[in-house]
mmCIF file of C-alpha atoms in Angstrom:
data_model
loop_
_atom_site.group_PDB
_atom_site.id
_atom_site.type_symbol
_atom_site.label_atom_id
_atom_site.label_comp_id
_atom_site.label_asym_id
_atom_site.label_seq_id
_atom_site.Cartn_x
_atom_site.Cartn_y
_atom_site.Cartn_z
ATOM 1 C CA MET A 399 -5.740 -23.350 15.613
ATOM 2 C CA THR A 400 -6.088 -24.383 11.973
ATOM 3 C CA GLU A 401 -4.943 -27.941 11.415
ATOM 4 C CA ILE A 402 -2.087 -28.357 8.955
ATOM 5 C CA ASP A 403 -2.753 -30.939 6.235
ATOM 6 C CA THR A 404 0.377 -33.026 5.710
ATOM 7 C CA SER A 405 -1.256 -35.360 3.190
ATOM 8 C CA VAL A 406 -0.991 -32.968 0.228
ATOM 9 C CA PRO A 407 2.041 -30.970 -0.942
ATOM 10 C CA HIS A 408 2.172 -27.303 -0.034
ATOM 11 C CA SER A 409 3.972 -24.668 -2.121
ATOM 12 C CA ALA A 410 5.565 -22.893 0.858
ATOM 13 C CA ARG A 411 6.892 -26.196 2.236
ATOM 14 C CA ILE A 412 8.183 -27.266 -1.208
ATOM 15 C CA TRP A 413 9.976 -23.909 -1.546
ATOM 16 C CA ASN A 414 11.376 -24.418 1.956
ATOM 17 C CA TYR A 415 12.647 -27.855 0.876
ATOM 18 C CA TRP A 416 14.368 -26.410 -2.206
ATOM 19 C CA LEU A 417 16.018 -23.784 -0.013
ATOM 20 C CA GLY A 418 17.405 -26.495 2.260
ATOM 21 C CA GLY A 419 14.980 -25.830 5.114
ATOM 22 C CA LYS A 420 13.571 -28.369 7.551
ATOM 23 C CA ASP A 421 9.906 -27.272 7.690
ATOM 24 C CA ASN A 422 8.494 -29.760 5.199
ATOM 25 C CA TYR A 423 7.080 -33.261 5.038
ATOM 26 C CA PRO A 424 7.703 -36.343 2.847
ATOM 27 C CA VAL A 425 4.788 -35.367 0.589
ATOM 28 C CA ASP A 426 6.499 -32.025 -0.066
ATOM 29 C CA GLU A 427 9.853 -33.662 -0.744
ATOM 30 C CA GLU A 428 8.171 -36.016 -3.218
ATOM 31 C CA ALA A 429 6.471 -33.134 -5.043
ATOM 32 C CA GLY A 430 9.681 -31.107 -4.969
ATOM 33 C CA ASP A 431 11.700 -34.020 -6.332
ATOM 34 C CA ALA A 432 9.110 -34.637 -9.054
ATOM 35 C CA TYR A 433 9.396 -30.994 -10.112
ATOM 36 C CA THR A 434 13.201 -31.018 -10.074
ATOM 37 C CA ALA A 435 13.180 -34.204 -12.160
ATOM 38 C CA VAL A 436 11.478 -32.172 -14.892
ATOM 39 C CA PHE A 437 13.336 -28.939 -14.196
ATOM 40 C CA PRO A 438 16.420 -29.189 -11.952
ATOM 41 C CA GLY A 439 16.957 -25.429 -12.281
ATOM 42 C CA ILE A 440 14.101 -24.703 -9.856
ATOM 43 C CA VAL A 441 16.521 -25.044 -6.926
ATOM 44 C CA THR A 442 18.734 -22.364 -8.507
ATOM 45 C CA ILE A 443 15.665 -20.140 -8.948
ATOM 46 C CA ALA A 444 14.623 -20.586 -5.309
ATOM 47 C CA ARG A 445 18.090 -19.841 -3.974
ATOM 48 C CA SER A 446 18.759 -16.999 -6.420
ATOM 49 C CA SER A 447 15.474 -15.375 -5.368
ATOM 50 C CA ARG A 448 16.485 -15.555 -1.717
ATOM 51 C CA ALA A 449 19.927 -14.127 -2.545
ATOM 52 C CA PHE A 450 18.296 -11.267 -4.497
ATOM 53 C CA LEU A 451 16.123 -10.483 -1.487
ATOM 54 C CA GLY A 452 19.222 -10.312 0.698
ATOM 55 C CA ARG A 453 21.093 -7.998 -1.675
ATOM 56 C CA THR A 454 18.143 -5.630 -2.066
ATOM 57 C CA ILE A 455 17.622 -5.372 1.697
ATOM 58 C CA ARG A 456 21.333 -4.771 2.187
ATOM 59 C CA HIS A 457 21.175 -1.975 -0.403
ATOM 60 C CA LEU A 458 18.086 -0.456 1.190
ATOM 61 C CA VAL A 459 19.666 -0.410 4.649
ATOM 62 C CA THR A 460 23.250 0.548 3.862
ATOM 63 C CA GLU A 461 22.799 2.821 0.828
ATOM 64 C CA ALA A 462 19.206 4.096 0.992
ATOM 65 C CA GLY A 463 19.076 4.415 4.783
ATOM 66 C CA VAL A 464 15.787 2.505 5.173
ATOM 67 C CA ARG A 465 15.021 1.230 8.678
ATOM 68 C CA GLN A 466 11.449 -0.066 8.229
ATOM 69 C CA PHE A 467 10.316 -3.090 6.229
ATOM 70 C CA LEU A 468 6.865 -4.472 5.404
ATOM 71 C CA ASP A 469 7.266 -8.012 4.059
ATOM 72 C CA VAL A 470 3.972 -9.309 2.615
ATOM 73 C CA GLY A 471 3.696 -12.994 1.728
ATOM 74 C CA THR A 472 6.459 -13.978 4.099
ATOM 75 C CA GLY A 473 6.522 -17.722 3.533
ATOM 76 C CA LEU A 474 8.317 -20.114 5.835
ATOM 77 C CA PRO A 475 11.438 -18.917 7.627
ATOM 78 C CA THR A 476 14.660 -20.332 6.237
ATOM 79 C CA VAL A 477 18.000 -18.533 6.128
ATOM 80 C CA ASP A 478 18.617 -14.808 5.737
ATOM 81 C CA ASN A 479 15.043 -13.750 6.360
ATOM 82 C CA THR A 480 14.246 -10.050 5.947
ATOM 83 C CA HIS A 481 14.706 -9.174 9.621
ATOM 84 C CA GLU A 482 18.006 -11.050 9.851
ATOM 85 C CA VAL A 483 19.551 -9.240 6.881
ATOM 86 C CA ALA A 484 18.169 -5.832 7.862
ATOM 87 C CA GLN A 485 19.169 -6.039 11.523
ATOM 88 C CA ARG A 486 22.590 -7.422 10.668
ATOM 89 C CA HIS A 487 23.333 -4.079 9.007
ATOM 90 C CA ALA A 488 21.083 -1.886 11.182
ATOM 91 C CA PRO A 489 20.211 -3.386 14.582
ATOM 92 C CA ASP A 490 17.459 -0.787 15.053
ATOM 93 C CA ALA A 491 15.543 -1.912 11.938
ATOM 94 C CA ARG A 492 11.822 -2.621 12.391
ATOM 95 C CA ILE A 493 10.133 -5.363 10.367
ATOM 96 C CA VAL A 494 6.509 -6.396 9.969
ATOM 97 C CA TYR A 495 5.841 -9.762 8.339
ATOM 98 C CA VAL A 496 2.412 -10.466 6.817
ATOM 99 C CA ASP A 497 1.042 -13.861 5.824
ATOM 100 C CA ASN A 498 -2.251 -15.685 6.299
ATOM 101 C CA ASP A 499 -1.097 -19.243 5.769
ATOM 102 C CA PRO A 500 -1.782 -21.407 8.849
ATOM 103 C CA LEU A 501 1.498 -23.248 8.309
ATOM 104 C CA VAL A 502 3.467 -19.992 8.289
ATOM 105 C CA LEU A 503 1.501 -18.804 11.312
ATOM 106 C CA ALA A 504 2.477 -21.968 13.153
ATOM 107 C CA HIS A 505 6.125 -21.107 12.524
ATOM 108 C CA ALA A 506 5.718 -17.390 13.299
ATOM 109 C CA ARG A 507 7.578 -17.777 16.570
ATOM 110 C CA ALA A 508 10.690 -18.553 14.538
ATOM 111 C CA LEU A 509 10.241 -15.201 12.800
ATOM 112 C CA LEU A 510 9.417 -13.231 15.920
ATOM 113 C CA THR A 511 12.991 -12.671 16.943
ATOM 114 C CA SER A 512 14.713 -9.339 16.957
ATOM 115 C CA THR A 513 17.742 -7.460 18.104
ATOM 116 C CA PRO A 514 17.129 -5.606 21.387
ATOM 117 C CA GLU A 515 17.256 -2.302 19.476
ATOM 118 C CA GLY A 516 14.830 -3.314 16.728
ATOM 119 C CA VAL A 517 11.367 -4.863 16.403
ATOM 120 C CA THR A 518 10.023 -7.852 14.484
ATOM 121 C CA ALA A 519 6.260 -8.345 14.334
ATOM 122 C CA TYR A 520 3.942 -10.760 12.522
ATOM 123 C CA GLU A 521 0.437 -10.030 11.228
ATOM 124 C CA ASP A 522 -1.994 -12.767 10.161
ATOM 125 C CA LEU A 523 -3.580 -10.982 7.182
ATOM 126 C CA SER A 524 -4.295 -11.582 3.502
ATOM 127 C CA LEU A 525 -2.476 -9.941 0.594
ATOM 128 C CA TYR A 526 -5.980 -9.177 -0.730
ATOM 129 C CA ASP A 527 -6.687 -6.794 2.148
ATOM 130 C CA PRO A 528 -4.106 -4.002 1.687
ATOM 131 C CA GLU A 529 -5.990 -1.499 3.847
ATOM 132 C CA ARG A 530 -5.911 -3.819 6.868
ATOM 133 C CA ILE A 531 -2.244 -4.625 6.180
ATOM 134 C CA LEU A 532 -1.338 -0.936 6.275
ATOM 135 C CA GLU A 533 -3.438 -0.364 9.380
ATOM 136 C CA ALA A 534 -1.772 -3.275 11.185
ATOM 137 C CA ALA A 535 1.722 -2.320 10.007
ATOM 138 C CA GLY A 536 1.168 1.168 11.381
ATOM 139 C CA ARG A 537 1.041 -0.270 14.898
ATOM 140 C CA THR A 538 4.713 -1.273 14.622
ATOM 141 C CA LEU A 539 6.098 1.003 11.902
ATOM 142 C CA ASP A 540 5.936 4.771 11.607
ATOM 143 C CA LEU A 541 4.298 5.037 8.187
ATOM 144 C CA THR A 542 5.135 8.723 7.945
ATOM 145 C CA ARG A 543 8.765 7.604 7.490
ATOM 146 C CA PRO A 544 10.250 5.781 4.460
ATOM 147 C CA THR A 545 9.368 2.099 4.474
ATOM 148 C CA ALA A 546 10.381 -0.719 2.122
ATOM 149 C CA LEU A 547 7.609 -2.979 0.865
ATOM 150 C CA ILE A 548 8.880 -6.498 0.138
ATOM 151 C CA LEU A 549 6.908 -8.652 -2.312
ATOM 152 C CA SER A 550 8.988 -11.735 -3.035
ATOM 153 C CA GLY A 551 7.345 -14.388 -5.176
ATOM 154 C CA ILE A 552 3.820 -13.696 -3.924
ATOM 155 C CA LEU A 553 2.086 -11.941 -6.838
ATOM 156 C CA GLY A 554 2.304 -15.000 -9.082
ATOM 157 C CA HIS A 555 -0.389 -16.523 -6.858
ATOM 158 C CA VAL A 556 -2.783 -13.748 -7.930
ATOM 159 C CA SER A 557 -4.463 -15.072 -11.068
ATOM 160 C CA SER A 558 -5.422 -11.648 -12.439
ATOM 161 C CA TYR A 559 -2.511 -9.421 -13.421
ATOM 162 C CA ASP A 560 -4.675 -6.309 -13.144
ATOM 163 C CA GLN A 561 -5.608 -7.278 -9.595
ATOM 164 C CA ALA A 562 -1.969 -7.948 -8.735
ATOM 165 C CA ARG A 563 -1.007 -4.473 -9.980
ATOM 166 C CA ASP A 564 -3.840 -2.910 -8.004
ATOM 167 C CA LEU A 565 -2.625 -4.616 -4.832
ATOM 168 C CA VAL A 566 0.889 -3.214 -5.329
ATOM 169 C CA ARG A 567 -0.543 0.265 -5.990
ATOM 170 C CA SER A 568 -2.756 0.119 -2.893
ATOM 171 C CA LEU A 569 0.091 -0.920 -0.617
ATOM 172 C CA MET A 570 2.524 1.661 -2.023
ATOM 173 C CA ALA A 571 -0.176 4.355 -1.764
ATOM 174 C CA GLY A 572 -0.104 3.941 2.011
ATOM 175 C CA LEU A 573 3.650 4.549 2.208
ATOM 176 C CA PRO A 574 5.271 8.015 2.139
ATOM 177 C CA SER A 575 7.593 9.588 -0.392
ATOM 178 C CA GLY A 576 11.049 8.051 -0.151
ATOM 179 C CA SER A 577 9.662 4.558 0.399
ATOM 180 C CA TYR A 578 10.759 1.607 -1.735
ATOM 181 C CA LEU A 579 9.391 -1.513 -3.399
ATOM 182 C CA SER A 580 11.579 -4.637 -3.615
ATOM 183 C CA LEU A 581 9.850 -7.188 -5.833
ATOM 184 C CA ASN A 582 10.779 -10.390 -7.628
ATOM 185 C CA GLU A 583 8.585 -12.852 -9.500
ATOM 186 C CA GLY A 584 8.798 -15.848 -11.809
ATOM 187 C CA SER A 585 9.043 -14.698 -15.419
ATOM 188 C CA ARG A 586 8.388 -15.870 -18.950
ATOM 189 C CA GLY A 587 10.741 -15.436 -21.878
ATOM 190 C CA THR A 588 14.019 -16.671 -20.401
ATOM 191 C CA ASP A 589 13.686 -20.407 -19.719
ATOM 192 C CA PRO A 590 11.079 -22.435 -21.664
ATOM 193 C CA VAL A 591 11.810 -25.598 -19.652
ATOM 194 C CA TYR A 592 10.894 -23.745 -16.442
ATOM 195 C CA GLU A 593 7.715 -22.448 -18.089
ATOM 196 C CA GLN A 594 6.691 -25.968 -19.141
ATOM 197 C CA ALA A 595 7.402 -27.365 -15.667
ATOM 198 C CA GLN A 596 5.426 -24.611 -13.921
ATOM 199 C CA ASP A 597 2.495 -24.870 -16.333
ATOM 200 C CA ALA A 598 2.389 -28.626 -15.708
ATOM 201 C CA TYR A 599 2.531 -28.075 -11.940
ATOM 202 C CA ASN A 600 -0.380 -25.633 -12.173
ATOM 203 C CA GLU A 601 -2.445 -28.314 -13.889
ATOM 204 C CA THR A 602 -1.997 -30.822 -11.033
ATOM 205 C CA GLY A 603 -4.622 -29.128 -8.879
ATOM 206 C CA ALA A 604 -2.024 -27.603 -6.570
ATOM 207 C CA VAL A 605 -2.302 -23.896 -5.738
ATOM 208 C CA PRO A 606 -1.144 -22.350 -9.033
ATOM 209 C CA TYR A 607 1.666 -19.860 -9.514
ATOM 210 C CA PHE A 608 1.581 -17.850 -12.731
ATOM 211 C CA LEU A 609 4.786 -16.852 -14.499
ATOM 212 C CA ARG A 610 4.458 -13.452 -16.194
ATOM 213 C CA PRO A 611 6.262 -11.667 -19.048
ATOM 214 C CA VAL A 612 9.035 -9.321 -17.962
ATOM 215 C CA GLU A 613 7.112 -6.249 -19.155
ATOM 216 C CA GLN A 614 4.313 -7.137 -16.738
ATOM 217 C CA ILE A 615 6.793 -7.432 -13.860
ATOM 218 C CA GLU A 616 8.130 -4.014 -14.905
ATOM 219 C CA GLY A 617 4.532 -2.769 -14.738
ATOM 220 C CA TYR A 618 4.454 -3.314 -10.974
ATOM 221 C CA PHE A 619 6.947 -0.424 -10.700
ATOM 222 C CA GLU A 620 4.798 2.092 -12.570
ATOM 223 C CA GLY A 621 5.128 5.517 -10.956
ATOM 224 C CA LEU A 622 8.310 4.549 -9.096
ATOM 225 C CA GLU A 623 11.915 5.497 -9.836
ATOM 226 C CA LEU A 624 13.802 2.301 -10.641
ATOM 227 C CA VAL A 625 17.133 1.797 -8.903
ATOM 228 C CA GLU A 626 19.895 0.725 -11.311
ATOM 229 C CA PRO A 627 20.068 -1.719 -13.056
ATOM 230 C CA GLY A 628 16.242 -1.717 -13.239
ATOM 231 C CA VAL A 629 14.147 -4.877 -13.600
ATOM 232 C CA VAL A 630 16.495 -7.710 -14.564
ATOM 233 C CA SER A 631 16.914 -11.441 -14.090
ATOM 234 C CA VAL A 632 17.638 -11.647 -10.366
ATOM 235 C CA PRO A 633 21.259 -12.894 -10.566
ATOM 236 C CA LEU A 634 22.057 -9.732 -12.553
ATOM 237 C CA TRP A 635 20.781 -7.293 -9.896
ATOM 238 C CA ARG A 636 23.948 -5.910 -8.280
ATOM 239 C CA PRO A 637 25.611 -9.338 -8.053
ATOM 240 C CA ASP A 638 28.208 -10.126 -5.447
ATOM 241 C CA PRO A 639 31.769 -10.626 -6.760
ATOM 242 C CA ASP A 640 32.339 -14.026 -8.363
ATOM 243 C CA ALA A 641 28.584 -14.803 -8.334
ATOM 244 C CA ASP A 642 26.994 -16.793 -11.170
ATOM 245 C CA THR A 643 25.146 -14.232 -13.291
ATOM 246 C CA ALA A 644 23.529 -16.576 -15.805
ATOM 247 C CA PRO A 645 19.964 -15.278 -16.450
ATOM 248 C CA ILE A 646 17.108 -17.335 -15.012
ATOM 249 C CA GLY A 647 13.321 -17.139 -15.255
ATOM 250 C CA GLN A 648 12.982 -14.885 -12.246
ATOM 251 C CA HIS A 649 13.017 -11.104 -12.593
ATOM 252 C CA GLY A 650 13.040 -8.369 -10.012
ATOM 253 C CA GLY A 651 14.022 -4.879 -9.114
ATOM 254 C CA VAL A 652 13.852 -2.064 -6.604
ATOM 255 C CA GLY A 653 11.868 1.151 -7.087
ATOM 256 C CA ARG A 654 11.685 4.372 -5.056
ATOM 257 C CA LYS A 655 8.475 6.288 -4.499
ATOM 258 C CA PRO A 656 9.072 9.942 -5.493
#
């Protein structure tokens, strides 16, 4: 088993800390607090991203009739994970999580829960190996039936935008007509304080995460039919009643494969 280094901060554990999770260490809390001292809005971004994920899955299950989900770049389990939201609305939903982080793998047992009617599986694979992801997913999911690909905050770790787009294309190419992409990523052009904080974080030697212009996030949906309201700041995507809809530097959307 790969040993987990608790002496340096880890992006997945910091994100977990911002979401109110327990799977983090003092070094992560320190890094998270240092970031929030510069940009307190990062906690709103983390929680708004998780809320967007929940609303898109709810839409896909209840309105689009999707029963299969492929969640790549899972991250640490917190609240309202993909399988929990999907199976809450459709107990027979089948979910495959994919991540290759040893820390996430160590917590995979927390993800590997399911309703009796459904299935939840975990695959230890890299985002950079879409063919193996599809092959592994096909052992749990029926990839001749519509499947929703979930990419939540993972593509910003890919330094090359062209490569990130190619990865999305490759994964969607393995899914049939009627499948969906739910994607959200950190964006430029909405919140300059967030951009400064993230650029500074990237310069610390930590694993970088690259914010991208909204038009590049829209580019991930090329060839897909965007579900209304399209690619927007995540609080604006089909918000719940009385929700705060102030735009933040995180954009996302849902697209259907024709």
